[in-house]
Short mmCIF file of C-alpha atoms in Angstrom, two decimals:
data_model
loop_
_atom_site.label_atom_id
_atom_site.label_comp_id
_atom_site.label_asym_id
_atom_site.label_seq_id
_atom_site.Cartn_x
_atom_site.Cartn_y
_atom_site.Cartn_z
CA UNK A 69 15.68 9.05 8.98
CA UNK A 70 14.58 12.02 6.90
CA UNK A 71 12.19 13.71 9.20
CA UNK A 72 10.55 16.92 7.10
CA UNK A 73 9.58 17.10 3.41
CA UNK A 74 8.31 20.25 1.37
CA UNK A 75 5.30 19.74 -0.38
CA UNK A 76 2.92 22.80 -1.73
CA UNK A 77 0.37 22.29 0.73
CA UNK A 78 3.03 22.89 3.43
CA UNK A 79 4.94 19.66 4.40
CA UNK A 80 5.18 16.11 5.75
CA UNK A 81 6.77 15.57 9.21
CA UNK A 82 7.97 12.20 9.87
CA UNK A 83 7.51 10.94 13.44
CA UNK A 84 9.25 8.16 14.89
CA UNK A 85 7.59 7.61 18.15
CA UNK A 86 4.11 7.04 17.26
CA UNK A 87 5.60 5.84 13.83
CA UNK A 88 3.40 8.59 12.13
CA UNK A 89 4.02 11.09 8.74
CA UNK A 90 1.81 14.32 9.60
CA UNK A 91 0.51 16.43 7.00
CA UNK A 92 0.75 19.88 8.02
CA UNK A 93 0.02 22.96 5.97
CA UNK A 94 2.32 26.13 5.99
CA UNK A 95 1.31 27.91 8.61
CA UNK A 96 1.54 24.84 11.01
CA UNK A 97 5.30 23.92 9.07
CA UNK A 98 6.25 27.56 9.99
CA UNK A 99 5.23 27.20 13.41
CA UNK A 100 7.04 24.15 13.69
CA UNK A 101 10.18 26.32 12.97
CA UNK A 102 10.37 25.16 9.12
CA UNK A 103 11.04 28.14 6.73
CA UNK A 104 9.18 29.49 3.25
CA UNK A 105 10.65 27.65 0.36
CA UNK A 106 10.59 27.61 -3.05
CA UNK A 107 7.79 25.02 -3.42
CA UNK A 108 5.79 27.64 -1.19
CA UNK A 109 5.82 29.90 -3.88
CA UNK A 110 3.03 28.90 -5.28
CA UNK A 111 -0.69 28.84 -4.18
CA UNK A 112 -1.13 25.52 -2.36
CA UNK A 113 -3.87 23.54 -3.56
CA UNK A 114 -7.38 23.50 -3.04
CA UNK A 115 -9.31 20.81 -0.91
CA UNK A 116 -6.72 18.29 -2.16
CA UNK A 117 -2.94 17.12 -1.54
CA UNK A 118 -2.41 18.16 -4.93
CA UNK A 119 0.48 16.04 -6.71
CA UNK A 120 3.29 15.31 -4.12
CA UNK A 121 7.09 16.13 -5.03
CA UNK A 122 7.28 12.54 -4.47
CA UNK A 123 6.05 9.30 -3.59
CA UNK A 124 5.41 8.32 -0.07
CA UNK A 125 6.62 5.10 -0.39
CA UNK A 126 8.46 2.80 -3.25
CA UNK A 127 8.12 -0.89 -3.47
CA UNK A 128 10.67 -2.66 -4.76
CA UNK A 129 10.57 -6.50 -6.26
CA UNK A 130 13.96 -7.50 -5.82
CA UNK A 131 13.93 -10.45 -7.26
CA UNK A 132 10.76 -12.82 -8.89
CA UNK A 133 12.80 -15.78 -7.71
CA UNK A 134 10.55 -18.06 -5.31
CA UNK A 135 9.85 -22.05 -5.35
CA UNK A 136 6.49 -21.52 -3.53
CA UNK A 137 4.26 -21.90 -6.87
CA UNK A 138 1.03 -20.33 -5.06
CA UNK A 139 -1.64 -19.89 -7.46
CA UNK A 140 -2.39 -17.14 -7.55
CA UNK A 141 1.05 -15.11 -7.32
CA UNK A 142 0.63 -11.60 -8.32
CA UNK A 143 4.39 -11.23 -9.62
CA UNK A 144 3.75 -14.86 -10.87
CA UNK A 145 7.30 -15.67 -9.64
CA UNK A 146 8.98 -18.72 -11.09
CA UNK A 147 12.05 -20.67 -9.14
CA UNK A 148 14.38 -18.50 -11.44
CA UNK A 149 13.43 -15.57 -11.51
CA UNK A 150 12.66 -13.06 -13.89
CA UNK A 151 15.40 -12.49 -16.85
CA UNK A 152 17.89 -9.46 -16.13
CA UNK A 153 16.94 -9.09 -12.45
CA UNK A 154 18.74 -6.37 -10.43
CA UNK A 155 21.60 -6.84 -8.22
CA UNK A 156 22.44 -5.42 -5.28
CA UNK A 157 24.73 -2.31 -6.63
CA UNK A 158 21.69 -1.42 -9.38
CA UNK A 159 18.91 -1.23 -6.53
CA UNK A 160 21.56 0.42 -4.15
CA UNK A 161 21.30 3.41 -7.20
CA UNK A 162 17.50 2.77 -6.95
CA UNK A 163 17.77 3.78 -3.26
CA UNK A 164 19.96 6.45 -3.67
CA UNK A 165 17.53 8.15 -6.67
CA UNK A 166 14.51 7.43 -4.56
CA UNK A 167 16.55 9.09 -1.15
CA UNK A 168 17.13 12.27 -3.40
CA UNK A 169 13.94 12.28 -4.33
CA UNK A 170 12.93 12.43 -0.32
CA UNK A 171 11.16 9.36 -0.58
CA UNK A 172 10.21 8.00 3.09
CA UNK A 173 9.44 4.49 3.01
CA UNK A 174 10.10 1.26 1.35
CA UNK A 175 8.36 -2.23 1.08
CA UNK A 176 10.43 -4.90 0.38
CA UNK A 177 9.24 -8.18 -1.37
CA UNK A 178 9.55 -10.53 -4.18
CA UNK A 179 9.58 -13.30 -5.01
CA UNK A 180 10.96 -14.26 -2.18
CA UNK A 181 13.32 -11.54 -1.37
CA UNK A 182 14.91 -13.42 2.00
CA UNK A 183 16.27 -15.45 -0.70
CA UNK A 184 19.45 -12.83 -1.67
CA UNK A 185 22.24 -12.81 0.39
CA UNK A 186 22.59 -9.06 0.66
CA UNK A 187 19.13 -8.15 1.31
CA UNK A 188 20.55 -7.14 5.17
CA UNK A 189 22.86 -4.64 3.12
CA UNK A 190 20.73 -3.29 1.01
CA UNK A 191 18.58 -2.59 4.22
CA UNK A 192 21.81 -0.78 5.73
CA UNK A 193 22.37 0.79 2.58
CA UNK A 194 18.49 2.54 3.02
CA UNK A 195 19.11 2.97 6.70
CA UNK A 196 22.15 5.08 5.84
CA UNK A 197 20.59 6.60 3.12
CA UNK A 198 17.43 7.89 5.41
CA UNK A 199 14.77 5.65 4.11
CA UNK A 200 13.16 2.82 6.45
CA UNK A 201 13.40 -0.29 5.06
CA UNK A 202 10.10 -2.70 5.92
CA UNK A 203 9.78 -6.55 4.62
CA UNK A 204 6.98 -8.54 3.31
CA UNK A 205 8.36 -12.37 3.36
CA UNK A 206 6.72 -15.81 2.82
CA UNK A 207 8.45 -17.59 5.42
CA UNK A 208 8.71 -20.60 2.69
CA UNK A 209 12.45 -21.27 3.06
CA UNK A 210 14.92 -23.52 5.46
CA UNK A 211 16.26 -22.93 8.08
CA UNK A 212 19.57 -21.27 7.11
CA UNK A 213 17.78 -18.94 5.04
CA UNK A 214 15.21 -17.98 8.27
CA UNK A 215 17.78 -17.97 11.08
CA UNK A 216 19.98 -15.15 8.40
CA UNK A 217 16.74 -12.89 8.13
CA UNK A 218 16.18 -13.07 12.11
CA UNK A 219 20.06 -11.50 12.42
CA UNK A 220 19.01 -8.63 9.77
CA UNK A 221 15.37 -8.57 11.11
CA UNK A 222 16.18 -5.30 13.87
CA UNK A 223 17.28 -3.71 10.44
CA UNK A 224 13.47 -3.21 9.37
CA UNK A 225 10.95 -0.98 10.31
CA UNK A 226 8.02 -3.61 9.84
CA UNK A 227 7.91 -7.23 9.01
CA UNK A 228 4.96 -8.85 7.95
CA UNK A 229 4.67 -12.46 6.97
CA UNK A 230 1.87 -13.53 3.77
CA UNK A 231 -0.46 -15.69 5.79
CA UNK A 232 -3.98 -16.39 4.05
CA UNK A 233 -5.14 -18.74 6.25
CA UNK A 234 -4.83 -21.16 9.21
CA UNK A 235 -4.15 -24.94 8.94
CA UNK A 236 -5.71 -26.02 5.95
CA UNK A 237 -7.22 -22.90 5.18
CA UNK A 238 -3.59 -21.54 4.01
CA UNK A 239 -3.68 -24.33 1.23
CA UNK A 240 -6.95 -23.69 -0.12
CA UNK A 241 -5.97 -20.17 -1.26
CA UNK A 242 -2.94 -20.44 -2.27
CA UNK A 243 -2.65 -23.83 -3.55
CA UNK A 244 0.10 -24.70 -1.18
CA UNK A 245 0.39 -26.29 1.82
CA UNK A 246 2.51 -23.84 3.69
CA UNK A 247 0.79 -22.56 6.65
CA UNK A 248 3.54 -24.33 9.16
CA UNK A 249 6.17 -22.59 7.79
CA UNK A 250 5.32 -19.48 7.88
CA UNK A 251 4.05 -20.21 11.32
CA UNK A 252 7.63 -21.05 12.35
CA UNK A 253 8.54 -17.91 10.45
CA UNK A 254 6.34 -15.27 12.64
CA UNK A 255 6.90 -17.19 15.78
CA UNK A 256 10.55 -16.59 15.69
CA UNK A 257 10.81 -13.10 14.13
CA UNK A 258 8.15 -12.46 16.63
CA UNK A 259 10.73 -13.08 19.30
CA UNK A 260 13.27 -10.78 17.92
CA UNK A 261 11.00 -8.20 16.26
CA UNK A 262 8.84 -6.36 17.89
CA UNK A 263 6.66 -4.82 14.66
CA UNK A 264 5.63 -8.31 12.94
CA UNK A 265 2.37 -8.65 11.43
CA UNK A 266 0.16 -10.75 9.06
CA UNK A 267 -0.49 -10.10 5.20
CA UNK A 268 -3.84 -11.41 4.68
CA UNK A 269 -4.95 -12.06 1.06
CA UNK A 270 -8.77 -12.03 1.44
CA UNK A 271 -10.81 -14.29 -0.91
CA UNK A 272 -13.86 -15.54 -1.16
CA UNK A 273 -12.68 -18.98 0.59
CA UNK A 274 -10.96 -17.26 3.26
CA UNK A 275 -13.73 -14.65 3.73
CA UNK A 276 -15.23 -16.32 6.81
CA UNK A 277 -12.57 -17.23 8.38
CA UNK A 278 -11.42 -13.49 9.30
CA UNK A 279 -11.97 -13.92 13.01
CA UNK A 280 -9.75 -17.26 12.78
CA UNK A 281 -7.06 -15.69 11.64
CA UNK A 282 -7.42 -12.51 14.00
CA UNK A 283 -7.85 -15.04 16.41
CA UNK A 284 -4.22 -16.46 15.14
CA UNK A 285 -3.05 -12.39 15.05
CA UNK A 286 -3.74 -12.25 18.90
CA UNK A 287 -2.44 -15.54 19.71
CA UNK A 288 0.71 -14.35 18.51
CA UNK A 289 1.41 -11.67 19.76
CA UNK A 290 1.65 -9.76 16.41
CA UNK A 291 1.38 -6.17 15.97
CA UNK A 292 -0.95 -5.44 12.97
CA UNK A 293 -3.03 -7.36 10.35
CA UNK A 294 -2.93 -5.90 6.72
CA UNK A 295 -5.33 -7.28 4.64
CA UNK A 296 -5.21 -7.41 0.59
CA UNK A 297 -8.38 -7.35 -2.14
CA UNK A 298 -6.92 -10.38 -4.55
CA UNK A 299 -5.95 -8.48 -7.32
CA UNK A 300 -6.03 -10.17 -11.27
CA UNK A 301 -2.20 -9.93 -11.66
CA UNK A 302 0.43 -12.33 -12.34
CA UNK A 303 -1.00 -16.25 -12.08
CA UNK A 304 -3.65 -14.64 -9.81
CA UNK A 305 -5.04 -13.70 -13.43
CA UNK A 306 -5.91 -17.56 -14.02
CA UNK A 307 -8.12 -17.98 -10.52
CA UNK A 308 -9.11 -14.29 -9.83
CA UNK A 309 -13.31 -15.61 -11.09
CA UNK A 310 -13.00 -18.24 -8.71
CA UNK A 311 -10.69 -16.25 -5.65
CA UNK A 312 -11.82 -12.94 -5.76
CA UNK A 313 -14.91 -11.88 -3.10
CA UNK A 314 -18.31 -11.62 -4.39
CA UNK A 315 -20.24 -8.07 -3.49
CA UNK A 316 -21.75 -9.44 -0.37
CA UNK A 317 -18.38 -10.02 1.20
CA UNK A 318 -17.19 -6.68 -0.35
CA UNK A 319 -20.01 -5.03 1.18
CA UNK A 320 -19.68 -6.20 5.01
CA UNK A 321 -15.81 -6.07 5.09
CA UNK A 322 -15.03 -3.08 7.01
CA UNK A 323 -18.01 -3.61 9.77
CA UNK A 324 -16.48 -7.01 9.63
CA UNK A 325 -12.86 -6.30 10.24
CA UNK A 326 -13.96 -3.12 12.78
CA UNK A 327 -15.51 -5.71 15.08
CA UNK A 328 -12.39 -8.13 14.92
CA UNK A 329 -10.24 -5.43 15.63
CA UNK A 330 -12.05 -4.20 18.49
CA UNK A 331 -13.10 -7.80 19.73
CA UNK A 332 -9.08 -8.54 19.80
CA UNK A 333 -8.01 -5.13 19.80
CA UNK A 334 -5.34 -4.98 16.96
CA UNK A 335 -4.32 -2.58 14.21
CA UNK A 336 -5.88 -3.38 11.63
CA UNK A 337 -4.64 -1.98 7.93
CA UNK A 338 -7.09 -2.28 4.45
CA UNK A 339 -4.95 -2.14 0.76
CA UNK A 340 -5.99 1.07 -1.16
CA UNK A 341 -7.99 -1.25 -3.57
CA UNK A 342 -10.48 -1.23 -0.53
CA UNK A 343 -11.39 1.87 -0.97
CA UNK A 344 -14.80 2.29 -2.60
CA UNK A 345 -15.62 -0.64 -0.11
CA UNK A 346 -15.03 1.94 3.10
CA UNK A 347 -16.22 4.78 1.18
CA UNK A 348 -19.52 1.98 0.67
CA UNK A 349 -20.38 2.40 4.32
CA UNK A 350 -20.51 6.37 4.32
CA UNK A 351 -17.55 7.30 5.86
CA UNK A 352 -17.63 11.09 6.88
CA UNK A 353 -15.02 11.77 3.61
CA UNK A 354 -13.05 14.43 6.19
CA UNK A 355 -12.02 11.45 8.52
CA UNK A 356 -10.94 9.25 5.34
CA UNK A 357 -8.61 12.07 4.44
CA UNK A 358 -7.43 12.94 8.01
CA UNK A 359 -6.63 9.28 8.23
CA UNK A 360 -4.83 8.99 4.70
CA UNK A 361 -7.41 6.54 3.60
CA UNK A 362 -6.81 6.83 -0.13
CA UNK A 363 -7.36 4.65 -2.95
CA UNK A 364 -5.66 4.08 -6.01
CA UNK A 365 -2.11 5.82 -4.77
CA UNK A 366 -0.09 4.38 -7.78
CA UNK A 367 2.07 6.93 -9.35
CA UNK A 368 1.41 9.29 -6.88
CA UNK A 369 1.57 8.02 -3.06
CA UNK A 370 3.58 5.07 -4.04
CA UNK A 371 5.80 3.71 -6.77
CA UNK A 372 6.73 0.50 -7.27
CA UNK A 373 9.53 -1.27 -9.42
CA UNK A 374 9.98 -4.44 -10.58
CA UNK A 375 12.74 -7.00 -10.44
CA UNK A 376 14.17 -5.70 -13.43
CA UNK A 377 14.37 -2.30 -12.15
CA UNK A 378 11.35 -1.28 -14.40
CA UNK A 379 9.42 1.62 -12.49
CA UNK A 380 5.46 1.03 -12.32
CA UNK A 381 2.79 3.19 -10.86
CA UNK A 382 2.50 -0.08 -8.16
CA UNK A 383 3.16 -3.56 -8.36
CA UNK A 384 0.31 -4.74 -10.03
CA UNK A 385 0.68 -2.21 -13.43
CA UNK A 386 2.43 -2.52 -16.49
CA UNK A 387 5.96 -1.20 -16.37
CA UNK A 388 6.64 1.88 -17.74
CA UNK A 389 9.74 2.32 -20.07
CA UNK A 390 11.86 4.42 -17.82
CA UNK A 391 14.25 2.47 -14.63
CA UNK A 392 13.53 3.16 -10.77
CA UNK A 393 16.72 5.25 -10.85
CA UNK A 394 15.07 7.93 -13.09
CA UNK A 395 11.99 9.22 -10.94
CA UNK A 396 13.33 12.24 -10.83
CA UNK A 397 13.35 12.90 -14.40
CA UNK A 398 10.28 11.15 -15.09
CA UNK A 399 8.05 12.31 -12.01
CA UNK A 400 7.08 15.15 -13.07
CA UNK A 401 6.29 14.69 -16.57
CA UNK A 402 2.22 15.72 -17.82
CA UNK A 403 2.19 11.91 -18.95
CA UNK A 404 3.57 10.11 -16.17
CA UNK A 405 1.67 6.86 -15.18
CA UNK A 406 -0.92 8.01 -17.60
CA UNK A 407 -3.84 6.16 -16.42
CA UNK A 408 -3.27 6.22 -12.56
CA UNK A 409 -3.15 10.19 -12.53
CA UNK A 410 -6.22 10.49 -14.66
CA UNK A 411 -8.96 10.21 -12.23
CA UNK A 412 -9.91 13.20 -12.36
CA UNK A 413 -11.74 12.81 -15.41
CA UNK A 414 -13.53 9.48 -13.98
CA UNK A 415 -16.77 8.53 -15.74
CA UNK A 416 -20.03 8.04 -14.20
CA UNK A 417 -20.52 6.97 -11.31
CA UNK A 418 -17.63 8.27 -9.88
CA UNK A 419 -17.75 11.38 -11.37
CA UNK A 420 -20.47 12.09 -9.34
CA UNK A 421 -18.85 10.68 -6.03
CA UNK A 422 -18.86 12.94 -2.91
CA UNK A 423 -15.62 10.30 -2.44
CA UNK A 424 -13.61 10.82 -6.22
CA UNK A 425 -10.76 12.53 -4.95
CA UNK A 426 -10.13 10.04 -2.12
CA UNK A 427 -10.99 6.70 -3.91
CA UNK A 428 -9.97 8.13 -7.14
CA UNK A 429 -11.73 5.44 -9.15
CA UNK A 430 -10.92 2.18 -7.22
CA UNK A 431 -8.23 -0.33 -8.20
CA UNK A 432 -6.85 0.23 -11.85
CA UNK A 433 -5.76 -3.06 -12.40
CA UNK A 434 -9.47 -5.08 -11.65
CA UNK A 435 -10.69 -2.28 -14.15
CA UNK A 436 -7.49 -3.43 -16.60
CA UNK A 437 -8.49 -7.04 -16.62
CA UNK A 438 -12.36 -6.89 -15.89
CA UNK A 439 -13.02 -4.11 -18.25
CA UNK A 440 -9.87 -3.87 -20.81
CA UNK A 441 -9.72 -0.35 -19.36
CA UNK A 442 -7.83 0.58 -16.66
CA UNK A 443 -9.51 4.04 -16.50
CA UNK A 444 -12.94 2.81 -16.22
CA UNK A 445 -14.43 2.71 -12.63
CA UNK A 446 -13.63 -0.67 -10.45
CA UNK A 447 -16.53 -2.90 -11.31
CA UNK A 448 -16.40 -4.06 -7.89
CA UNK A 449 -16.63 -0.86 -6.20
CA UNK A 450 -20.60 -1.66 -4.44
CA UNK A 451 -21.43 2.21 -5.97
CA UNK A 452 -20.67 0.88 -9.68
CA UNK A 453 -22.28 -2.24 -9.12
CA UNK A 454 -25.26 -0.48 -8.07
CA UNK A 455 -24.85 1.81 -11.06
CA UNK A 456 -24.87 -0.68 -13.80
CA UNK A 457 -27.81 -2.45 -11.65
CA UNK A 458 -30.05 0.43 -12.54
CA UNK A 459 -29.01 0.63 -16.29
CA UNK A 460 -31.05 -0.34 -19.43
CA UNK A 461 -29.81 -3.60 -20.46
CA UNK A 462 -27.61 -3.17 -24.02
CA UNK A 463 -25.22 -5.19 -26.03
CA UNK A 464 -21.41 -4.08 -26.13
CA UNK A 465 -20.10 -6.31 -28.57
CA UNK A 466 -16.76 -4.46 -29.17
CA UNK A 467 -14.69 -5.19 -32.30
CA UNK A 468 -11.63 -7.58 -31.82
CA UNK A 469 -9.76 -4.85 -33.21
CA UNK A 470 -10.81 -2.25 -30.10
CA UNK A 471 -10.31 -4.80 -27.83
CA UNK A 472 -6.82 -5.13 -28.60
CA UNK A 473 -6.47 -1.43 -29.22
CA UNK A 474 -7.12 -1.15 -25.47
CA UNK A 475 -5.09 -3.86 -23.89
CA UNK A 476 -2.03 -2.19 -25.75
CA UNK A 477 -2.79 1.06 -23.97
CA UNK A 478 -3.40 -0.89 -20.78
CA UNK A 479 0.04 -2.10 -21.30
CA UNK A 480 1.72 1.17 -21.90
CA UNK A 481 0.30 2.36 -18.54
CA UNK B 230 -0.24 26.48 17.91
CA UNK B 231 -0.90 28.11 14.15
CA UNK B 232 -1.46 25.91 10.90
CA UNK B 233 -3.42 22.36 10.92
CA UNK B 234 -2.84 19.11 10.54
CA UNK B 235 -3.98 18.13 7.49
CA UNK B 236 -3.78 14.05 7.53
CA UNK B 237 -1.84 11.26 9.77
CA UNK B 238 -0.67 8.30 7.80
CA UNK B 239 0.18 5.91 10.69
CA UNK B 240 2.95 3.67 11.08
CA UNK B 241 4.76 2.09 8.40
CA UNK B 242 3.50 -0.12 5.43
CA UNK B 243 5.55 -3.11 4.61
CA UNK B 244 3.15 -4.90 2.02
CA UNK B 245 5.15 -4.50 -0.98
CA UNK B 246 1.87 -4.53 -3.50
CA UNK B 247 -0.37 -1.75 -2.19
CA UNK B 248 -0.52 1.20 0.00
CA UNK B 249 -1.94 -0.51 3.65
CA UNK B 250 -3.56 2.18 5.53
CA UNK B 251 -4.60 1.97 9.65
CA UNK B 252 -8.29 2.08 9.48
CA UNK B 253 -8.76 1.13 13.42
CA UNK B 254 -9.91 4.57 13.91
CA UNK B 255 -12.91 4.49 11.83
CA UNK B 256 -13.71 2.75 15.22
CA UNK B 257 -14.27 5.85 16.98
CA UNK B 258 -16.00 8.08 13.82
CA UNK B 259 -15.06 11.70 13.86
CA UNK B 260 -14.18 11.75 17.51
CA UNK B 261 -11.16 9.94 16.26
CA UNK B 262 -9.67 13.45 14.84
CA UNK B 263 -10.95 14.95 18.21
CA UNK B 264 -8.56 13.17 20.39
CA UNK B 265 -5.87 12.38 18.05
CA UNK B 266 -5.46 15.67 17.03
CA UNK B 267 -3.74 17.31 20.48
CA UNK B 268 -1.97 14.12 21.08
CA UNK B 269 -0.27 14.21 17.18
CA UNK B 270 0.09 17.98 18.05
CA UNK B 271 2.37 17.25 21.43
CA UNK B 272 4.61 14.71 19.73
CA UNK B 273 4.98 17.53 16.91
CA UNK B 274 5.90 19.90 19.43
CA UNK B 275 8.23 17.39 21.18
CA UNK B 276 10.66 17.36 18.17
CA UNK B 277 12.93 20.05 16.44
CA UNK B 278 13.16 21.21 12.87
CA UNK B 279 16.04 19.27 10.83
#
């Protein structure tokens, strides 16, 4: 496990008991017995992280195959998959670009990635190569295909299981009645595994039934509940008006979820598309960043690639034209991820946001499909909506010509 | 011991669509960096350079 990583602020230390990576600056990397480098050379930067030498994390989609047919599937995965998928030897080059890069951490999903026979190499080819390996799985697949996953299942860091809702509730977000599968799925990963958790989609159906499915979190005896904003990606385009949580809900999340977590006392993780919803609530902006709490972290904190081996700034964003296996040479480039780097010249409100440089605008893609511009502010952040509230009333009736102008730089991203 | 710590991301983030971060200590406001601080420092100490 690669434990140390030079950045210009000083470094990242990676802990393995608590399962922590520390910022530190210089002087606390030098005390820790780590010498001046080259990437010291320079001034670190002010009040910020600055751009890191490399992601955080990388999530790879390694494979769109999956006979689930939710609704609102943000890869909008089909039974066979996406054309030209990697195979095993082209994301084992993946790994090995991202290890050389010093990349810590990768999320592994689909599709269904449980599916492919080699996943449990591939882990042990990012174990070897110093990266932990975690899983995000359905739990929508026979027996066979669970019983293989529970013999790789010691080989990941973190396994969480997509669960939107209990019973019947599972069905009415995602279309598909599923819920006692992937019940069977936790309960007997649970037993080998001791890091299994809960991805929770949250929608405006599901909304109320939070302490249900913490209820469900405790019951089993999982570790952690992450839950997701529905983002407009994939089929989830087609339902996000009728999934996605009105203000109100987006407004009382985090007391919501705070009072869960303390009522069943369990870790408790929010997507960075949540965001401008903590930084709603007037979060001192020192603990957010002592904490990590950022928000849009494509292309900077994260990478993602898809099934094709197309790098993205995350999951949800337009590929860009380069493959996972040339971060190195595309990383560092002025116009890398355009849009997800440029939030530093946010417009109003953000601009004037005591929390910019954490939330860094909000989610890019809910901009991308709400607004036709990903670098606009998230409509949904409660600040924006307040925002436009208070302005005069006028009529943007934008020629068919910009509009399409836009969604073909939205799809460059 | 010299030098700060600038930011703990904890534990590790398997959702393969967005970066999950551990907001249970918002719980505890600012205290949070209080008594997390030493504790992150110790385990810091407790390991040597690679």
């Amino acid at each position: 496990m690669r434990t140390f990583r030079y950045e210009r602020f000083g470094g990242i230390v990676q802990l393995e008991r608590p399962r922590a990576l520390v910022f530190v600056d210089r002087d606390r990397a030098r005390a820790l017995g780590y010498r001046d480098q080259e990437r010291w050379l320079q001034p670190p930067p002010e009040g910020e992280l600055g751009l890191l030498s490399a992601p955080l994390e990388a999530h790879l989609q390694l494979t769109n195959r999956c006979s689930a047919g939710c609704q609102g599937c943000y890869t909008g995965a089909s039974p066979d998959g996406a054309p030209q998928e990697y195979g095993e030897s082209d994301w084992r080059r993946v790994i090995d670009a991202l290890a050389a890069q010093g990349v810590f951490h990768l999320a592994l999903g689909g599709g269904e990635s449980a599916l492919l026979p080699w996943l449990g190499d591939l882990a042990r080819y990012a174990r070897a190569r110093g990266l932990v390996p975690n899983l995000t799985t359905s739990g929508l697949y026979s027996d066979h295909e669970l019983e293989r996953l529970i013999g790789w299942a010691p080989l990941f860091g973190q396994i969480n299981v997509s669960l939107d809702g209990i019973g019947d509730g599972y069905r009415q977000v995602r279309g598909v009645d599923g819920f006692a599968q992937a019940d069977r799925a936790i309960v007997r990963l649970r037993k080998v595994h001791k890091f299994v958790g809960i991805n929770c989609v949250v929608t405006r159906q599901n909304f109320d039934s939070l302490a249900e499915i913490f209820g469900y979190v405790k019951k089993r005896k999982l570790r952690e509940i992450e839950l997701l904003r529905f983002k407009p990606s994939g089929r989830g385009r087609r339902v996000y008006e009728s999934l996605r949580c009105t203000d109100a809900q987006h407004r009382s999340l985090l007391p919501a979820v705070l009072k869960l977590a303390r009522r069943h006392r369990l870790r408790v993780r929010l997507d960075c598309s949540y965001t401008p919803m903590i930084a709603h609530h007037r979060v001192k902006p020192e603990l957010m960043a002592w904490l990590g709490v950022y928000g849009c972290a494509g292309g900077d904190l994260l990478v993602a690639a898809k099934a094709t081996g197309a790098l993205t700034a995350c999951s949800f964003a337009a590929p860009t034209e380069v493959r996972a296996d040339r971060i190195a040479d595309y990383w560092q480039r002025p116009d890398a991820f355009s849009t997800f780097r440029q939030w530093r010249s946010s417009e109003e409100p953000c601009r004037s946001c005591d929390y910019l440089k954490l939330c860094r605008g909000g989610c890019r893609v809910v901009s991308a499909h709400t607004l036709h511009d990903a670098a606009r502010p998230d409509p949904e952040c409660p600040r924006v909506v307040d925002f436009r509230a208070q302005q005069p009333v006028r009529l943007h009736l934008p020629l068919v010509a910009d509009a399409s102008a836009n969604a073909n730089a939205n799809a460059n991203d | 011991m010299a030098g700060k710590i600038i930011a703990v991301k904890w534990g590790y983030n398997p959702n393969s669509s967005s970066l999950g971060v551990d907001v249970t200590f918002l719980l505890f406001g600012m205290a949070a960096i209080s008594f997390l601080t030493p504790l992150v420092s110790l385990f810091l100490r407790g390991r040597k350079p690679t």
